mmCIF file of C-alpha atoms in Angstrom:
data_model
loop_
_atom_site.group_PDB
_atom_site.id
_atom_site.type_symbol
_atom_site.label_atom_id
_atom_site.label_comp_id
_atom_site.label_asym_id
_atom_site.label_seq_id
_atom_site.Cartn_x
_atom_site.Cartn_y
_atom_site.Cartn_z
ATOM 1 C CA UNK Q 149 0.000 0.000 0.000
ATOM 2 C CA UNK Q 150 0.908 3.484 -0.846
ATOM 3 C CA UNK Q 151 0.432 7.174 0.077
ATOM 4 C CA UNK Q 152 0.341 10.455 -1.548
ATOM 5 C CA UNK Q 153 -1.164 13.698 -0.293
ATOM 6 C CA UNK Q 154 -2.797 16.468 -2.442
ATOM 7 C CA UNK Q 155 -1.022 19.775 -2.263
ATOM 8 C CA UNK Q 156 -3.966 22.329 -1.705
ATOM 9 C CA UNK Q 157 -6.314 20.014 -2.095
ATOM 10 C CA UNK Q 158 -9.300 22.253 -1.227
ATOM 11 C CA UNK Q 159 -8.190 25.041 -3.728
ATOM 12 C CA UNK Q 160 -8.875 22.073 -6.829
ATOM 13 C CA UNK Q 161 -12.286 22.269 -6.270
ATOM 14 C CA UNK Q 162 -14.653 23.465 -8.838
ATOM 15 C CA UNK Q 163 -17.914 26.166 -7.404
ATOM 16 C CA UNK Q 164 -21.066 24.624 -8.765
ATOM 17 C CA UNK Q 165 -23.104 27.082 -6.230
ATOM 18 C CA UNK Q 166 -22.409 30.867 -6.501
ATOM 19 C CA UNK Q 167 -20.574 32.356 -3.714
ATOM 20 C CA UNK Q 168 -19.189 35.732 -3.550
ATOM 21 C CA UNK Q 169 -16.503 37.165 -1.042
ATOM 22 C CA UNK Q 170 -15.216 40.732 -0.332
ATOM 23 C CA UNK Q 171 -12.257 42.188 -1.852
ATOM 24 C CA UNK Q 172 -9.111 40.859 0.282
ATOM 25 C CA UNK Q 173 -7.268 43.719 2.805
ATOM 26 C CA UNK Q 174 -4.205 45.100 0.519
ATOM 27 C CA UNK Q 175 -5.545 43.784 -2.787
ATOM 28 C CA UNK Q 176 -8.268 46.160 -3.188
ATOM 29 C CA UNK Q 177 -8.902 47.108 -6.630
ATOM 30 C CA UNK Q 178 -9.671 51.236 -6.436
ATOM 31 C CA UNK Q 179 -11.721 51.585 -9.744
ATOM 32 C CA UNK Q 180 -14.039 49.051 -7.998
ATOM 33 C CA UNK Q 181 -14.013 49.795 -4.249
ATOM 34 C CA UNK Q 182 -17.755 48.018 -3.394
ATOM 35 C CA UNK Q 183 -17.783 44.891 -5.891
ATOM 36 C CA UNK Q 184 -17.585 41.579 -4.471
ATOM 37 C CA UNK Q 185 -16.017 38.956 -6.247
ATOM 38 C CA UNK Q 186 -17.559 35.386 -8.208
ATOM 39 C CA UNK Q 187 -15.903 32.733 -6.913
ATOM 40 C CA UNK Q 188 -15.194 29.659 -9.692
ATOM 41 C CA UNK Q 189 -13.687 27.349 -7.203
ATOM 42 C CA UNK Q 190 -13.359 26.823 -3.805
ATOM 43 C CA UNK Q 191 -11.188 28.202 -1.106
ATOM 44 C CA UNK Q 192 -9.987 27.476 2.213
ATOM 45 C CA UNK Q 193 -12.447 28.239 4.503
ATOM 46 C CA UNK Q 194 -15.596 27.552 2.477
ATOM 47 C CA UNK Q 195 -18.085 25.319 3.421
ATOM 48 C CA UNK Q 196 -18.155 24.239 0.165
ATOM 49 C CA UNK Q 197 -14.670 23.251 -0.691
ATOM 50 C CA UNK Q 198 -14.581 20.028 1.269
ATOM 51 C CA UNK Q 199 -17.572 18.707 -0.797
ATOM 52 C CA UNK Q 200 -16.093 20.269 -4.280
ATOM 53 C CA UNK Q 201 -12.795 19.002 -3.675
ATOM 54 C CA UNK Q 202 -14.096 15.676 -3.257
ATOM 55 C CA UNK Q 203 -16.254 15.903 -6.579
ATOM 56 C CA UNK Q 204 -13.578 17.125 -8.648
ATOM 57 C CA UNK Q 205 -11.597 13.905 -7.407
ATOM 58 C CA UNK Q 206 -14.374 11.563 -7.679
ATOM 59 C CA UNK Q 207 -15.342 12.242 -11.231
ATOM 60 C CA UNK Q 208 -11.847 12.426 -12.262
ATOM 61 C CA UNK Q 209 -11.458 8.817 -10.643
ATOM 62 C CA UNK Q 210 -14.832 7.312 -12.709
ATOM 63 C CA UNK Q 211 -14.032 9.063 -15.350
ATOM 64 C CA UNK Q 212 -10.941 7.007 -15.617
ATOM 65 C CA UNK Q 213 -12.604 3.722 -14.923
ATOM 66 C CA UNK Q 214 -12.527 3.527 -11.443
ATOM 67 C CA UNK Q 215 -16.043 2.692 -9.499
ATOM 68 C CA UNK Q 216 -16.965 4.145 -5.990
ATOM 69 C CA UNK Q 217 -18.137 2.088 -3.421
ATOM 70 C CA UNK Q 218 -21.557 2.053 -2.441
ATOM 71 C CA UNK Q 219 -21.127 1.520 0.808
ATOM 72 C CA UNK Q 220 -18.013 3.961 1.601
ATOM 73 C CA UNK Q 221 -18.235 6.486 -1.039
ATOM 74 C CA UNK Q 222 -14.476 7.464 -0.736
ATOM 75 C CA UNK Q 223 -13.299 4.014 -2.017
ATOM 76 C CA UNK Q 224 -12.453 3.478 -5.817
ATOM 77 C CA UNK Q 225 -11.719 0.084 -7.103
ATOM 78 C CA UNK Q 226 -10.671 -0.999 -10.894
ATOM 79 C CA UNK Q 227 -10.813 -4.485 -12.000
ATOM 80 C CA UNK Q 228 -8.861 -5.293 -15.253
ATOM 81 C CA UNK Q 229 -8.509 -8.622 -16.685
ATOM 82 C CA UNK Q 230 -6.826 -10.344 -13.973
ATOM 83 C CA UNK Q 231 -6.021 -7.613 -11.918
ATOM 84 C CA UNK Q 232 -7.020 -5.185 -9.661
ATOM 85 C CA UNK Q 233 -6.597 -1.539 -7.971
ATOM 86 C CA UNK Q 234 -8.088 0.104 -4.674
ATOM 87 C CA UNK Q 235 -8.210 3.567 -3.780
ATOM 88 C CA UNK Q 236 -9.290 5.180 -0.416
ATOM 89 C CA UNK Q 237 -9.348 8.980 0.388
ATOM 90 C CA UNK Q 238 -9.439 10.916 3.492
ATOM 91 C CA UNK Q 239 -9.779 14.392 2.597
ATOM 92 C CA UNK Q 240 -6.385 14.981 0.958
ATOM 93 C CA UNK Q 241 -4.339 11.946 1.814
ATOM 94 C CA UNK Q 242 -4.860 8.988 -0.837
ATOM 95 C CA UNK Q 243 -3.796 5.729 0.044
ATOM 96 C CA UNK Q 244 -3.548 2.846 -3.132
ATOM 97 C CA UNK Q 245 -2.720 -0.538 -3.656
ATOM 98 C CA UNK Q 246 -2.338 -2.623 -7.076
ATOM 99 C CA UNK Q 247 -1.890 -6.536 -7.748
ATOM 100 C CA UNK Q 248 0.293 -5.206 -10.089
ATOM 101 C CA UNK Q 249 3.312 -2.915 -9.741
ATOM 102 C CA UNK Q 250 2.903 -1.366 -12.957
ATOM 103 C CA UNK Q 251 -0.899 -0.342 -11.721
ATOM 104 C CA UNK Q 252 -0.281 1.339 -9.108
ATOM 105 C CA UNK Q 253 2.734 3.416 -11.321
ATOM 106 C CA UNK Q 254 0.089 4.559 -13.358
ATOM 107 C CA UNK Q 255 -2.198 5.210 -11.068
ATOM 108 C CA UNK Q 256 0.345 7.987 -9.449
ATOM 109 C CA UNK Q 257 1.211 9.452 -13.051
ATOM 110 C CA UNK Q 258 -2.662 10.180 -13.103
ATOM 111 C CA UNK Q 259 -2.773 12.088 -10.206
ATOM 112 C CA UNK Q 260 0.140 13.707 -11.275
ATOM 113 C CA UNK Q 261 -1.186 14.534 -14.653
ATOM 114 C CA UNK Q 262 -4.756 16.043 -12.574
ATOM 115 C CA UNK Q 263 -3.452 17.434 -9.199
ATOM 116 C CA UNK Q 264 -0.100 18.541 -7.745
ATOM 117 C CA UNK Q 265 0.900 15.585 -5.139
ATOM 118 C CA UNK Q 266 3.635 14.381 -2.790
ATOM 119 C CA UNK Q 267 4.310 10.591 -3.440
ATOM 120 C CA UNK Q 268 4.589 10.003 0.580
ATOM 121 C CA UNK Q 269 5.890 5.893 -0.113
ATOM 122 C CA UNK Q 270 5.076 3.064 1.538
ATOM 123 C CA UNK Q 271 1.958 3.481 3.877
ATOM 124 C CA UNK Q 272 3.628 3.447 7.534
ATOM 125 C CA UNK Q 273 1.301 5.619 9.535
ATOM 126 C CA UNK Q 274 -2.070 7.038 8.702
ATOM 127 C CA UNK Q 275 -5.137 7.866 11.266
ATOM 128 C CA UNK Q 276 -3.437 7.194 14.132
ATOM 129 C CA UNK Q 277 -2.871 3.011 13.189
ATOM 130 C CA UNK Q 278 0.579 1.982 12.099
ATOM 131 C CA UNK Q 279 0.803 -0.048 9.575
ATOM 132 C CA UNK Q 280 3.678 -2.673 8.921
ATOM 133 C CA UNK Q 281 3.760 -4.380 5.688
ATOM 134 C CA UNK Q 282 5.130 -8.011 5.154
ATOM 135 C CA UNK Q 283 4.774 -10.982 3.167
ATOM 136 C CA UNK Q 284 2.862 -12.750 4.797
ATOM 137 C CA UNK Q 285 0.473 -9.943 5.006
ATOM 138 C CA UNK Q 286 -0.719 -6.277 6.412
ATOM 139 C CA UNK Q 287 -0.915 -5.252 9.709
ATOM 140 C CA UNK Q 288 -2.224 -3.266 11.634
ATOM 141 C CA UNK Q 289 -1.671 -1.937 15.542
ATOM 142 C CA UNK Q 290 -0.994 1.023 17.758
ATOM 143 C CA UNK Q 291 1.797 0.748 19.756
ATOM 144 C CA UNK Q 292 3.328 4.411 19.284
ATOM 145 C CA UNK Q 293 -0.308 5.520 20.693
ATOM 146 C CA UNK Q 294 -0.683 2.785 23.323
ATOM 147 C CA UNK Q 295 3.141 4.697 25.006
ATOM 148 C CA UNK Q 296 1.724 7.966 24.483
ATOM 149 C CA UNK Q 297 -1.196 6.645 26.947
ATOM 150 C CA UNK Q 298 1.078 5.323 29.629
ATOM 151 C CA UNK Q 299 3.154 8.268 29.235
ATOM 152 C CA UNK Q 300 0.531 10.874 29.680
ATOM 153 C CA UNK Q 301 -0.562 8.522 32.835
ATOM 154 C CA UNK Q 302 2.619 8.414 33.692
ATOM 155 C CA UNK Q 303 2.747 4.552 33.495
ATOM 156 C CA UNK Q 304 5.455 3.933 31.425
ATOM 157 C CA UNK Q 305 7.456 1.872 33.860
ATOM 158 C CA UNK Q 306 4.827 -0.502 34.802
ATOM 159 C CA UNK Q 307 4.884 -4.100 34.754
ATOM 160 C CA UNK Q 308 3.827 -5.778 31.414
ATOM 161 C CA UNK Q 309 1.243 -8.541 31.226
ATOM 162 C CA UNK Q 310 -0.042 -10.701 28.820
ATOM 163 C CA UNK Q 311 -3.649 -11.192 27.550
ATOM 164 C CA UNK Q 312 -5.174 -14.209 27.618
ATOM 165 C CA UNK Q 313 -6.278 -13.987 23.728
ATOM 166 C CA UNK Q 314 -4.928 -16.889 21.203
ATOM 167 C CA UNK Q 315 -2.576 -14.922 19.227
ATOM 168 C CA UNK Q 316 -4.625 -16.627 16.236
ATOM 169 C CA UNK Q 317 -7.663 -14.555 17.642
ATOM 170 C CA UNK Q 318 -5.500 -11.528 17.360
ATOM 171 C CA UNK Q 319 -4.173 -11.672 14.306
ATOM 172 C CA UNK Q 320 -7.433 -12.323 12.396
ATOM 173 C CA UNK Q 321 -8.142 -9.254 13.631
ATOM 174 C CA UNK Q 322 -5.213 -7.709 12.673
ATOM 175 C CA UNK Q 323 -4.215 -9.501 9.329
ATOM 176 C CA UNK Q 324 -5.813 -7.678 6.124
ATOM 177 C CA UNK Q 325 -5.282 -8.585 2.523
ATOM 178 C CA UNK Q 326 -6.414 -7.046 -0.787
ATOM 179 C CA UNK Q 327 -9.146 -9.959 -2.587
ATOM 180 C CA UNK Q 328 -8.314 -11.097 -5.585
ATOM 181 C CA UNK Q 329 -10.465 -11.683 -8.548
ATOM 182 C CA UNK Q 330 -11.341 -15.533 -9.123
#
């Protein structure tokens, strides 16, 4: 799995609504001291732009093949012949995953192409879960956020103890792979 992060994400989206702000302190224009101005996409700040930013993205995903889910509307998937690509977003961060290498390099000279992005790598961190990729598999826990706990408590040097869970029972739990198509 991989990461990239939109630069300005919010300022990509497009205003379908009208919405009008003041002229901005020091960049007055004096032949037009009372006008407002139009506003053809979004800014920070807006109500609007998280929702534009996200339809700008969407339709440039579908309109590339990829289908949102019905379920979670900010995750893309692509089939192809025997292969297959998932996308998830969270507001600017994307994180994607191929069955193929050569998808997923394709998939980041799209967003190149559309948006101005930061490849971030391999997908170590995000939403407070680190993530630690293998071979055997994905997964997923929270150690750095478990010590800030005990720290804040301080209870950092206390005595560790194990849980009576079958580490098979954790690791379901735990494990995640991408399906493949039959």
């Amino acid at each position: 799995m991989y990461e990239m992060n939109v630069k300005r994400a919010f300022l990509n989206g497009l205003m379908k609504e009208e919405a009008y702000v003041e002229q901005p302190l020091r960049f007055e224009r004096s032949i037009y001291p009372p006008y407002v101005f139009n506003l053809n996409k979004a800014l920070y700040g807006l109500k609007q732009a998280p929702r534009a930013w996200y339809e700008n993205l969407s339709s440039s995903l579908t309109e590339n093949g990829f289908i949102r889910g019905k379920v979670d509307t900010t995750l893309f998937c692509k089939d192809y012949e025997s292969q297959f690509q998932i996308v998830q977003i969270y507001v600017s961060d994307i994180i994607f995953n191929a069955t193929n290498d050569s998808l997923w390099e394709d998939f980041s000279k799209l967003m190149q192409a559309e948006f101005k992005i930061s490849m971030m790598g391999e997908l170590k961190f995000f939403l407070g879960l680190q993530i630690k990729q293998t071979g055997e598999g994905i997964y997923i826990h929270q150690t750095k956020y478990m010590k800030e706990i005990l720290k804040n408590f301080e209870m950092n040097d206390v005595k560790k103890m194990k849980t009576h869970v079958h580490p098979t029972i954790a690791v379901s739990y735990t494990h995640l792979t991408l399906p493949t198509k039959a």
